[in-house]
PDB file of C-alpha atoms in Angstrom:
ATOM      1  CA  MET C   1     117.057 125.306  93.891  1.00 44.00           C
ATOM      2  CA  GLY C   2     120.165 123.197  94.086  1.00 45.00           C
ATOM      3  CA  PRO C   3     122.681 123.410  91.252  1.00 49.00           C
ATOM      4  CA  ALA C   4     122.786 120.845  88.453  1.00 55.00           C
ATOM      5  CA  LEU C   5     125.677 118.413  88.257  1.00 66.00           C
ATOM      6  CA  GLU C   6     128.615 119.397  86.074  1.00 70.00           C
ATOM      7  CA  GLY C   7     131.276 116.793  85.388  1.00 76.00           C
ATOM      8  CA  VAL C   8     131.883 113.722  87.537  1.00 82.00           C
ATOM      9  CA  VAL C   9     131.458 114.238  91.281  1.00 91.00           C
ATOM     10  CA  ARG C  10     131.418 112.394  94.581  1.00 96.00           C
ATOM     11  CA  LEU C  11     127.697 112.149  95.172  1.00 97.00           C
ATOM     12  CA  GLY C  12     125.766 111.384  98.338  1.00 97.00           C
ATOM     13  CA  LEU C  13     122.346 109.760  97.978  1.00 97.00           C
ATOM     14  CA  ILE C  14     119.923 109.986 100.901  1.00 96.00           C
ATOM     15  CA  ALA C  15     117.409 107.234 100.180  1.00 95.00           C
ATOM     16  CA  GLY C  16     113.834 107.022 101.408  1.00 91.00           C
ATOM     17  CA  ASN C  17     111.295 104.426 100.354  1.00 90.00           C
ATOM     18  CA  GLY C  18     110.004 103.543  96.896  1.00 89.00           C
ATOM     19  CA  ARG C  19     111.802 103.140  93.567  1.00 92.00           C
ATOM     20  CA  PHE C  20     113.046 106.729  93.275  1.00 94.00           C
ATOM     21  CA  PRO C  21     116.426 106.091  94.983  1.00 95.00           C
ATOM     22  CA  PHE C  22     117.003 102.985  92.826  1.00 97.00           C
ATOM     23  CA  LEU C  23     116.618 105.059  89.667  1.00 96.00           C
ATOM     24  CA  VAL C  24     118.891 107.819  90.962  1.00 96.00           C
ATOM     25  CA  LEU C  25     121.587 105.336  91.982  1.00 97.00           C
ATOM     26  CA  GLU C  26     121.520 103.565  88.607  1.00 97.00           C
ATOM     27  CA  ALA C  27     121.636 106.853  86.691  1.00 96.00           C
ATOM     28  CA  ALA C  28     124.422 108.284  88.849  1.00 96.00           C
ATOM     29  CA  ARG C  29     126.657 105.255  88.424  1.00 97.00           C
ATOM     30  CA  ALA C  30     125.896 105.096  84.686  1.00 96.00           C
ATOM     31  CA  GLN C  31     127.185 108.670  84.432  1.00 94.00           C
ATOM     32  CA  GLY C  32     130.362 107.785  86.319  1.00 96.00           C
ATOM     33  CA  HIS C  33     129.660 109.492  89.644  1.00 97.00           C
ATOM     34  CA  ALA C  34     131.114 107.920  92.788  1.00 97.00           C
ATOM     35  CA  VAL C  35     128.094 107.344  95.033  1.00 98.00           C
ATOM     36  CA  THR C  36     127.797 106.972  98.788  1.00 98.00           C
ATOM     37  CA  VAL C  37     124.297 105.923  99.860  1.00 98.00           C
ATOM     38  CA  ILE C  38     122.683 106.715 103.190  1.00 97.00           C
ATOM     39  CA  ALA C  39     119.731 104.337 103.595  1.00 97.00           C
ATOM     40  CA  ALA C  40     117.091 104.897 106.289  1.00 93.00           C
ATOM     41  CA  ARG C  41     116.570 101.720 108.311  1.00 92.00           C
ATOM     42  CA  GLU C  42     112.888 102.562 108.807  1.00 89.00           C
ATOM     43  CA  GLU C  43     112.090 103.437 105.184  1.00 90.00           C
ATOM     44  CA  THR C  44     114.514 102.320 102.475  1.00 95.00           C
ATOM     45  CA  PHE C  45     113.688  99.123 100.604  1.00 95.00           C
ATOM     46  CA  PRO C  46     116.239  96.407 101.549  1.00 96.00           C
ATOM     47  CA  ASP C  47     116.854  95.572  97.875  1.00 97.00           C
ATOM     48  CA  LEU C  48     118.769  98.828  97.512  1.00 97.00           C
ATOM     49  CA  GLU C  49     121.729  97.121  99.187  1.00 97.00           C
ATOM     50  CA  GLY C  50     121.910  94.548  96.399  1.00 97.00           C
ATOM     51  CA  LEU C  51     121.794  97.240  93.731  1.00 98.00           C
ATOM     52  CA  ALA C  52     124.531  99.200  95.494  1.00 98.00           C
ATOM     53  CA  ALA C  53     126.742  96.109  95.503  1.00 98.00           C
ATOM     54  CA  ARG C  54     126.105  95.466  91.802  1.00 97.00           C
ATOM     55  CA  VAL C  55     126.929  98.994  90.682  1.00 97.00           C
ATOM     56  CA  GLY C  56     129.844  99.535  93.046  1.00 97.00           C
ATOM     57  CA  ALA C  57     128.369 102.076  95.462  1.00 97.00           C
ATOM     58  CA  ALA C  58     129.010 102.246  99.205  1.00 97.00           C
ATOM     59  CA  ILE C  59     125.875 101.989 101.352  1.00 98.00           C
ATOM     60  CA  HIS C  60     125.400 102.841 105.019  1.00 98.00           C
ATOM     61  CA  TRP C  61     122.224 102.055 106.988  1.00 97.00           C
ATOM     62  CA  ILE C  62     121.325 104.588 109.660  1.00 95.00           C
ATOM     63  CA  SER C  63     118.183 105.441 111.580  1.00 92.00           C
ATOM     64  CA  LEU C  64     116.015 108.442 110.804  1.00 86.00           C
ATOM     65  CA  GLY C  65     117.132 111.501 112.710  1.00 87.00           C
ATOM     66  CA  GLN C  66     120.816 110.547 112.791  1.00 93.00           C
ATOM     67  CA  LEU C  67     121.849 113.589 110.814  1.00 94.00           C
ATOM     68  CA  GLY C  68     125.265 113.871 112.413  1.00 95.00           C
ATOM     69  CA  THR C  69     126.126 110.336 111.299  1.00 96.00           C
ATOM     70  CA  CYS C  70     124.914 111.110 107.781  1.00 96.00           C
ATOM     71  CA  LEU C  71     127.160 114.180 107.566  1.00 96.00           C
ATOM     72  CA  ARG C  72     130.144 112.307 109.003  1.00 97.00           C
ATOM     73  CA  VAL C  73     129.782 109.488 106.442  1.00 97.00           C
ATOM     74  CA  PHE C  74     129.530 111.964 103.573  1.00 97.00           C
ATOM     75  CA  GLU C  75     132.481 114.028 104.749  1.00 97.00           C
ATOM     76  CA  GLU C  76     134.669 110.926 105.162  1.00 97.00           C
ATOM     77  CA  ALA C  77     133.724 109.879 101.605  1.00 97.00           C
ATOM     78  CA  GLY C  78     134.589 113.322 100.214  1.00 97.00           C
ATOM     79  CA  VAL C  79     131.011 113.947  99.048  1.00 97.00           C
ATOM     80  CA  THR C  80     130.525 117.353  97.421  1.00 96.00           C
ATOM     81  CA  HIS C  81     126.910 117.049  96.210  1.00 97.00           C
ATOM     82  CA  ALA C  82     123.902 115.209  97.626  1.00 96.00           C
ATOM     83  CA  ILE C  83     120.480 114.129  96.410  1.00 95.00           C
ATOM     84  CA  MET C  84     117.413 113.245  98.472  1.00 93.00           C
ATOM     85  CA  ALA C  85     115.271 110.619  96.726  1.00 93.00           C
ATOM     86  CA  GLY C  86     112.330 108.631  98.026  1.00 88.00           C
ATOM     87  CA  GLN C  87     109.646 109.309 100.566  1.00 80.00           C
ATOM     88  CA  VAL C  88     109.935 109.455 104.321  1.00 76.00           C
ATOM     89  CA  LYS C  89     106.420 109.255 105.716  1.00 66.00           C
ATOM     90  CA  HIS C  90     105.478 112.563 107.297  1.00 59.00           C
ATOM     91  CA  THR C  91     103.575 110.748 110.047  1.00 55.00           C
ATOM     92  CA  LYS C  92     106.872 109.492 111.462  1.00 56.00           C
ATOM     93  CA  ILE C  93     107.657 113.010 112.631  1.00 57.00           C
ATOM     94  CA  PHE C  94     104.672 112.876 114.973  1.00 53.00           C
ATOM     95  CA  SER C  95     104.554 109.164 115.874  1.00 55.00           C
ATOM     96  CA  GLY C  96     107.918 108.925 117.599  1.00 57.00           C
ATOM     97  CA  GLY C  97     109.471 107.260 114.552  1.00 62.00           C
ATOM     98  CA  ILE C  98     112.326 109.767 114.436  1.00 73.00           C
ATOM     99  CA  VAL C  99     114.757 110.036 117.337  1.00 81.00           C
ATOM    100  CA  PRO C 100     116.848 113.122 116.529  1.00 85.00           C
ATOM    101  CA  ASP C 101     120.536 113.314 117.391  1.00 88.00           C
ATOM    102  CA  MET C 102     122.119 116.537 118.575  1.00 93.00           C
ATOM    103  CA  THR C 103     122.841 117.669 115.001  1.00 92.00           C
ATOM    104  CA  PHE C 104     119.227 117.187 113.943  1.00 87.00           C
ATOM    105  CA  LEU C 105     117.995 118.879 117.125  1.00 88.00           C
ATOM    106  CA  SER C 106     120.133 121.896 116.239  1.00 88.00           C
ATOM    107  CA  VAL C 107     118.444 121.976 112.824  1.00 84.00           C
ATOM    108  CA  LEU C 108     114.960 121.715 114.335  1.00 82.00           C
ATOM    109  CA  ARG C 109     115.700 124.749 116.476  1.00 83.00           C
ATOM    110  CA  ARG C 110     116.222 126.757 113.262  1.00 78.00           C
ATOM    111  CA  VAL C 111     112.811 126.051 111.724  1.00 77.00           C
ATOM    112  CA  ARG C 112     109.601 127.946 112.307  1.00 68.00           C
ATOM    113  CA  SER C 113     107.320 125.061 111.329  1.00 64.00           C
ATOM    114  CA  MET C 114     107.548 121.281 110.978  1.00 63.00           C
ATOM    115  CA  SER C 115     106.563 121.454 107.315  1.00 63.00           C
ATOM    116  CA  THR C 116     108.616 119.602 104.717  1.00 65.00           C
ATOM    117  CA  ASP C 117     109.980 122.846 103.302  1.00 67.00           C
ATOM    118  CA  GLY C 118     110.892 124.113 106.735  1.00 72.00           C
ATOM    119  CA  VAL C 119     112.706 121.022 107.983  1.00 78.00           C
ATOM    120  CA  ILE C 120     114.447 119.953 104.769  1.00 79.00           C
ATOM    121  CA  GLY C 121     115.313 123.526 103.885  1.00 81.00           C
ATOM    122  CA  ALA C 122     117.149 123.841 107.186  1.00 85.00           C
ATOM    123  CA  VAL C 123     118.932 120.526 106.559  1.00 87.00           C
ATOM    124  CA  ALA C 124     119.994 121.776 103.126  1.00 87.00           C
ATOM    125  CA  GLU C 125     121.418 124.932 104.692  1.00 89.00           C
ATOM    126  CA  LEU C 126     123.437 122.875 107.187  1.00 92.00           C
ATOM    127  CA  PHE C 127     124.789 120.721 104.348  1.00 93.00           C
ATOM    128  CA  ARG C 128     125.867 123.843 102.489  1.00 93.00           C
ATOM    129  CA  GLU C 129     127.653 125.112 105.582  1.00 94.00           C
ATOM    130  CA  ARG C 130     129.565 121.820 105.638  1.00 94.00           C
ATOM    131  CA  GLY C 131     130.548 122.059 101.965  1.00 95.00           C
ATOM    132  CA  ILE C 132     127.894 119.748 100.494  1.00 96.00           C
ATOM    133  CA  GLU C 133     125.387 121.100  97.961  1.00 94.00           C
ATOM    134  CA  LEU C 134     121.935 119.515  97.924  1.00 93.00           C
ATOM    135  CA  ILE C 135     120.898 119.349  94.264  1.00 93.00           C
ATOM    136  CA  ASP C 136     117.713 118.888  92.236  1.00 91.00           C
ATOM    137  CA  SER C 137     116.434 115.390  93.000  1.00 89.00           C
ATOM    138  CA  THR C 138     115.459 114.903  89.342  1.00 91.00           C
ATOM    139  CA  ALA C 139     118.778 116.171  87.935  1.00 90.00           C
ATOM    140  CA  LEU C 140     119.707 112.670  86.751  1.00 94.00           C
ATOM    141  CA  LEU C 141     116.185 111.672  85.694  1.00 94.00           C
ATOM    142  CA  ALA C 142     114.975 114.472  83.407  1.00 92.00           C
ATOM    143  CA  PRO C 143     113.465 112.025  80.832  1.00 94.00           C
ATOM    144  CA  LEU C 144     111.038 110.807  83.518  1.00 96.00           C
ATOM    145  CA  LEU C 145     109.490 114.227  84.133  1.00 96.00           C
ATOM    146  CA  ALA C 146     105.927 114.511  82.851  1.00 97.00           C
ATOM    147  CA  GLY C 147     105.489 116.244  79.522  1.00 97.00           C
ATOM    148  CA  ALA C 148     102.865 118.844  78.699  1.00 97.00           C
ATOM    149  CA  GLY C 149      99.476 118.039  77.211  1.00 98.00           C
ATOM    150  CA  VAL C 150      97.508 114.810  77.093  1.00 98.00           C
ATOM    151  CA  LEU C 151      99.869 111.893  77.749  1.00 98.00           C
ATOM    152  CA  THR C 152      97.435 109.041  77.152  1.00 98.00           C
ATOM    153  CA  ALA C 153      95.384 107.656  74.294  1.00 98.00           C
ATOM    154  CA  ARG C 154      92.145 108.960  75.762  1.00 98.00           C
ATOM    155  CA  GLN C 155      91.558 112.703  75.957  1.00 98.00           C
ATOM    156  CA  PRO C 156      89.905 114.039  79.120  1.00 98.00           C
ATOM    157  CA  THR C 157      86.179 114.553  78.638  1.00 98.00           C
ATOM    158  CA  ASP C 158      84.630 118.006  78.951  1.00 98.00           C
ATOM    159  CA  GLU C 159      83.341 116.977  82.383  1.00 98.00           C
ATOM    160  CA  GLU C 160      86.795 115.867  83.509  1.00 98.00           C
ATOM    161  CA  ARG C 161      88.388 119.071  82.216  1.00 98.00           C
ATOM    162  CA  ALA C 162      85.792 121.103  84.114  1.00 98.00           C
ATOM    163  CA  ASP C 163      86.655 119.218  87.306  1.00 98.00           C
ATOM    164  CA  PHE C 164      90.360 119.834  86.684  1.00 98.00           C
ATOM    165  CA  ALA C 165      89.738 123.552  86.207  1.00 98.00           C
ATOM    166  CA  PHE C 166      87.707 123.650  89.413  1.00 98.00           C
ATOM    167  CA  GLY C 167      90.392 121.766  91.312  1.00 98.00           C
ATOM    168  CA  TYR C 168      93.489 123.684  90.246  1.00 97.00           C
ATOM    169  CA  PRO C 169      93.113 126.770  92.465  1.00 97.00           C
ATOM    170  CA  VAL C 170      92.167 124.586  95.429  1.00 97.00           C
ATOM    171  CA  ALA C 171      95.129 122.231  94.971  1.00 97.00           C
ATOM    172  CA  ASP C 172      97.517 125.116  94.288  1.00 95.00           C
ATOM    173  CA  GLY C 173      96.357 126.884  97.440  1.00 95.00           C
ATOM    174  CA  LEU C 174      96.799 123.800  99.613  1.00 93.00           C
ATOM    175  CA  ALA C 175     100.221 123.090  98.119  1.00 91.00           C
ATOM    176  CA  SER C 176     101.328 126.667  98.757  1.00 89.00           C
ATOM    177  CA  LEU C 177     100.433 126.128 102.422  1.00 88.00           C
ATOM    178  CA  ASP C 178     102.443 122.853 102.460  1.00 82.00           C
ATOM    179  CA  VAL C 179      99.322 120.864 103.394  1.00 86.00           C
ATOM    180  CA  GLY C 180      99.447 118.342 100.545  1.00 89.00           C
ATOM    181  CA  GLN C 181      99.827 118.085  96.797  1.00 93.00           C
ATOM    182  CA  THR C 182      96.765 116.049  95.792  1.00 97.00           C
ATOM    183  CA  ILE C 183      93.023 116.582  95.813  1.00 98.00           C
ATOM    184  CA  VAL C 184      90.190 114.485  94.385  1.00 98.00           C
ATOM    185  CA  VAL C 185      87.227 116.177  92.697  1.00 98.00           C
ATOM    186  CA  LYS C 186      83.824 115.041  91.437  1.00 98.00           C
ATOM    187  CA  ARG C 187      81.241 117.275  89.749  1.00 97.00           C
ATOM    188  CA  ARG C 188      83.042 120.449  90.846  1.00 97.00           C
ATOM    189  CA  ALA C 189      83.153 119.397  94.489  1.00 98.00           C
ATOM    190  CA  VAL C 190      86.266 118.550  96.480  1.00 98.00           C
ATOM    191  CA  VAL C 191      85.865 114.987  97.713  1.00 98.00           C
ATOM    192  CA  ALA C 192      89.170 114.454  99.500  1.00 98.00           C
ATOM    193  CA  VAL C 193      92.327 116.398 100.305  1.00 97.00           C
ATOM    194  CA  GLU C 194      95.756 114.914 100.905  1.00 94.00           C
ATOM    195  CA  ALA C 195      97.539 115.733 104.130  1.00 87.00           C
ATOM    196  CA  MET C 196     100.059 113.215 105.540  1.00 82.00           C
ATOM    197  CA  GLU C 197      98.501 109.976 104.324  1.00 84.00           C
ATOM    198  CA  GLY C 198      99.919 110.015 100.783  1.00 87.00           C
ATOM    199  CA  THR C 199      98.430 110.054  97.293  1.00 92.00           C
ATOM    200  CA  ASP C 200      97.237 106.451  97.044  1.00 93.00           C
ATOM    201  CA  ALA C 201      95.466 106.639 100.405  1.00 94.00           C
ATOM    202  CA  VAL C 202      93.597 109.842  99.544  1.00 97.00           C
ATOM    203  CA  ILE C 203      92.492 108.334  96.204  1.00 98.00           C
ATOM    204  CA  ALA C 204      91.143 105.256  98.006  1.00 97.00           C
ATOM    205  CA  ARG C 205      89.331 107.413 100.562  1.00 97.00           C
ATOM    206  CA  ALA C 206      87.731 109.451  97.792  1.00 98.00           C
ATOM    207  CA  GLY C 207      86.459 106.270  96.144  1.00 97.00           C
ATOM    208  CA  THR C 208      84.828 105.253  99.415  1.00 97.00           C
ATOM    209  CA  LEU C 209      83.253 108.670  99.864  1.00 97.00           C
ATOM    210  CA  ALA C 210      82.070 109.457  96.322  1.00 98.00           C
ATOM    211  CA  GLY C 211      82.263 106.254  94.298  1.00 97.00           C
ATOM    212  CA  ALA C 212      83.365 106.126  90.690  1.00 98.00           C
ATOM    213  CA  GLY C 213      83.810 109.120  88.406  1.00 98.00           C
ATOM    214  CA  THR C 214      86.289 111.168  90.402  1.00 98.00           C
ATOM    215  CA  VAL C 215      89.323 112.949  88.982  1.00 98.00           C
ATOM    216  CA  VAL C 216      92.685 113.391  90.680  1.00 98.00           C
ATOM    217  CA  VAL C 217      94.619 116.662  90.644  1.00 98.00           C
ATOM    218  CA  LYS C 218      98.263 116.429  91.757  1.00 98.00           C
ATOM    219  CA  VAL C 219     100.284 119.639  91.736  1.00 96.00           C
ATOM    220  CA  ALA C 220     103.710 120.962  92.568  1.00 92.00           C
ATOM    221  CA  ARG C 221     104.039 123.857  94.951  1.00 87.00           C
ATOM    222  CA  PRO C 222     103.854 127.275  93.254  1.00 83.00           C
ATOM    223  CA  ARG C 223     107.589 127.647  93.933  1.00 79.00           C
ATOM    224  CA  GLN C 224     108.446 123.957  94.036  1.00 81.00           C
ATOM    225  CA  ASP C 225     111.934 123.280  95.347  1.00 81.00           C
ATOM    226  CA  MET C 226     113.049 120.409  93.125  1.00 85.00           C
ATOM    227  CA  ARG C 227     115.598 119.285  95.698  1.00 83.00           C
ATOM    228  CA  PHE C 228     112.962 117.524  97.785  1.00 79.00           C
ATOM    229  CA  ASP C 229     109.346 116.370  97.984  1.00 78.00           C
ATOM    230  CA  VAL C 230     108.921 116.426  94.201  1.00 88.00           C
ATOM    231  CA  PRO C 231     105.479 115.133  93.114  1.00 92.00           C
ATOM    232  CA  VAL C 232     105.738 111.492  92.033  1.00 94.00           C
ATOM    233  CA  VAL C 233     103.224 109.201  90.320  1.00 96.00           C
ATOM    234  CA  GLY C 234     103.696 105.636  89.200  1.00 96.00           C
ATOM    235  CA  VAL C 235     101.886 102.498  88.160  1.00 97.00           C
ATOM    236  CA  ALA C 236     100.741 102.135  91.777  1.00 95.00           C
ATOM    237  CA  THR C 237      98.959 105.500  91.464  1.00 97.00           C
ATOM    238  CA  ILE C 238      97.107 104.283  88.374  1.00 98.00           C
ATOM    239  CA  SER C 239      96.190 101.040  90.143  1.00 98.00           C
ATOM    240  CA  ALA C 240      94.821 103.018  93.100  1.00 98.00           C
ATOM    241  CA  MET C 241      92.765 105.169  90.715  1.00 98.00           C
ATOM    242  CA  ALA C 242      91.375 102.152  88.879  1.00 98.00           C
ATOM    243  CA  ALA C 243      90.396 100.504  92.171  1.00 98.00           C
ATOM    244  CA  ALA C 244      88.651 103.690  93.330  1.00 98.00           C
ATOM    245  CA  GLY C 245      86.889 104.327  90.009  1.00 98.00           C
ATOM    246  CA  ALA C 246      88.831 107.539  89.299  1.00 98.00           C
ATOM    247  CA  THR C 247      88.884 108.314  85.589  1.00 98.00           C
ATOM    248  CA  ALA C 248      91.428 111.107  85.002  1.00 98.00           C
ATOM    249  CA  LEU C 249      94.641 112.488  86.460  1.00 98.00           C
ATOM    250  CA  SER C 250      96.235 115.909  86.083  1.00 98.00           C
ATOM    251  CA  VAL C 251      99.891 116.436  86.958  1.00 98.00           C
ATOM    252  CA  ASP C 252     102.150 119.450  86.554  1.00 97.00           C
ATOM    253  CA  ALA C 253     104.346 119.151  83.475  1.00 96.00           C
ATOM    254  CA  ALA C 254     108.122 119.303  84.079  1.00 93.00           C
ATOM    255  CA  LYS C 255     107.518 119.191  87.854  1.00 93.00           C
ATOM    256  CA  THR C 256     106.145 115.656  88.322  1.00 96.00           C
ATOM    257  CA  LEU C 257     108.223 112.493  88.146  1.00 95.00           C
ATOM    258  CA  LEU C 258     106.668 109.529  86.348  1.00 97.00           C
ATOM    259  CA  ILE C 259     108.584 107.032  88.435  1.00 94.00           C
ATOM    260  CA  ASP C 260     107.799 104.059  86.170  1.00 95.00           C
ATOM    261  CA  GLY C 261     108.342 105.978  82.949  1.00 94.00           C
ATOM    262  CA  ALA C 262     106.286 104.875  79.960  1.00 96.00           C
ATOM    263  CA  GLU C 263     104.714 102.075  82.025  1.00 97.00           C
ATOM    264  CA  VAL C 264     102.582 104.704  83.760  1.00 98.00           C
ATOM    265  CA  VAL C 265     100.985 105.635  80.440  1.00 98.00           C
ATOM    266  CA  VAL C 266     100.627 101.977  79.435  1.00 98.00           C
ATOM    267  CA  ALA C 267      98.814 101.224  82.699  1.00 98.00           C
ATOM    268  CA  ALA C 268      96.589 104.294  82.307  1.00 98.00           C
ATOM    269  CA  ASN C 269      95.669 103.344  78.750  1.00 98.00           C
ATOM    270  CA  ALA C 270      94.790  99.824  79.875  1.00 98.00           C
ATOM    271  CA  ALA C 271      92.475 101.277  82.551  1.00 98.00           C
ATOM    272  CA  SER C 272      91.044 103.963  80.211  1.00 98.00           C
ATOM    273  CA  ILE C 273      92.376 106.639  82.544  1.00 98.00           C
ATOM    274  CA  SER C 274      93.321 109.959  80.967  1.00 98.00           C
ATOM    275  CA  ILE C 275      96.476 111.781  82.094  1.00 98.00           C
ATOM    276  CA  LEU C 276      96.996 115.475  81.431  1.00 98.00           C
ATOM    277  CA  GLY C 277     100.282 117.321  81.927  1.00 98.00           C
ATOM    278  CA  ARG C 278      99.311 120.834  82.976  1.00 97.00           C
ATOM    279  CA  GLU C 279     101.514 123.659  81.772  1.00 94.00           C
ATOM    280  CA  ARG C 280     101.934 126.312  84.424  1.00 84.00           C
ATOM    281  CA  ALA C 281     103.034 129.878  83.904  1.00 72.00           C
ATOM    282  CA  ALA C 282     106.625 130.501  84.993  1.00 61.00           C
TER     283      ALA C 282
END
């Protein structure tokens, strides 16, 4: 795990897609950190540039795989700590979407597999060698981490709890293998398993396969590294569940980011979807 922030620092933000990097940037500037943003041309939402201008943060747009440029920008800005926030689609690794520079190629030669943990772990080690600590991606957003217990107005039914219980060892096993973090279950049968397509896509596929009445189990890895690939759910997740007829969602308490905060629970209540924060043994 990366260290937590102590005092005011020069912070580097490596931004993928989604709202996660927006929240990190706002929180970092509100706490007085000087922020230098690296935005991925292929992934980061363009509106991040406007936010950076409003809050007084430098932003640099580079292509995926240009790790040497990223390090050079951070070193020139005096960055001492960095945060990765936002998704980079895993499929880009295999579709030619990433053209690695020599620095990134040197990192790829260190890894034994092209899993998220393998690649990003090697990047984190290179950062450390260059004097930059990669820290917990939720370090500035602790209030948005899912709490324990039932988070919604509706309790899970006995049937939904039974499906959760059935799904946990399956989801935990897949997550430990770095396959995916989400499965969909119906009547104690696994309907769909997430790989590279993302949570919303696997929920939609499950609705096509099994119809209404599914439950969604989203887990952290057994030894989740909170510096990267933290489980995230938002209002879009609830919308995908409602469209697919899914009725309940389990997430890991203190390990899952509710990216839209209380709005996630509001949306779930409106759709009569139950959300459970699972407490896991340390």
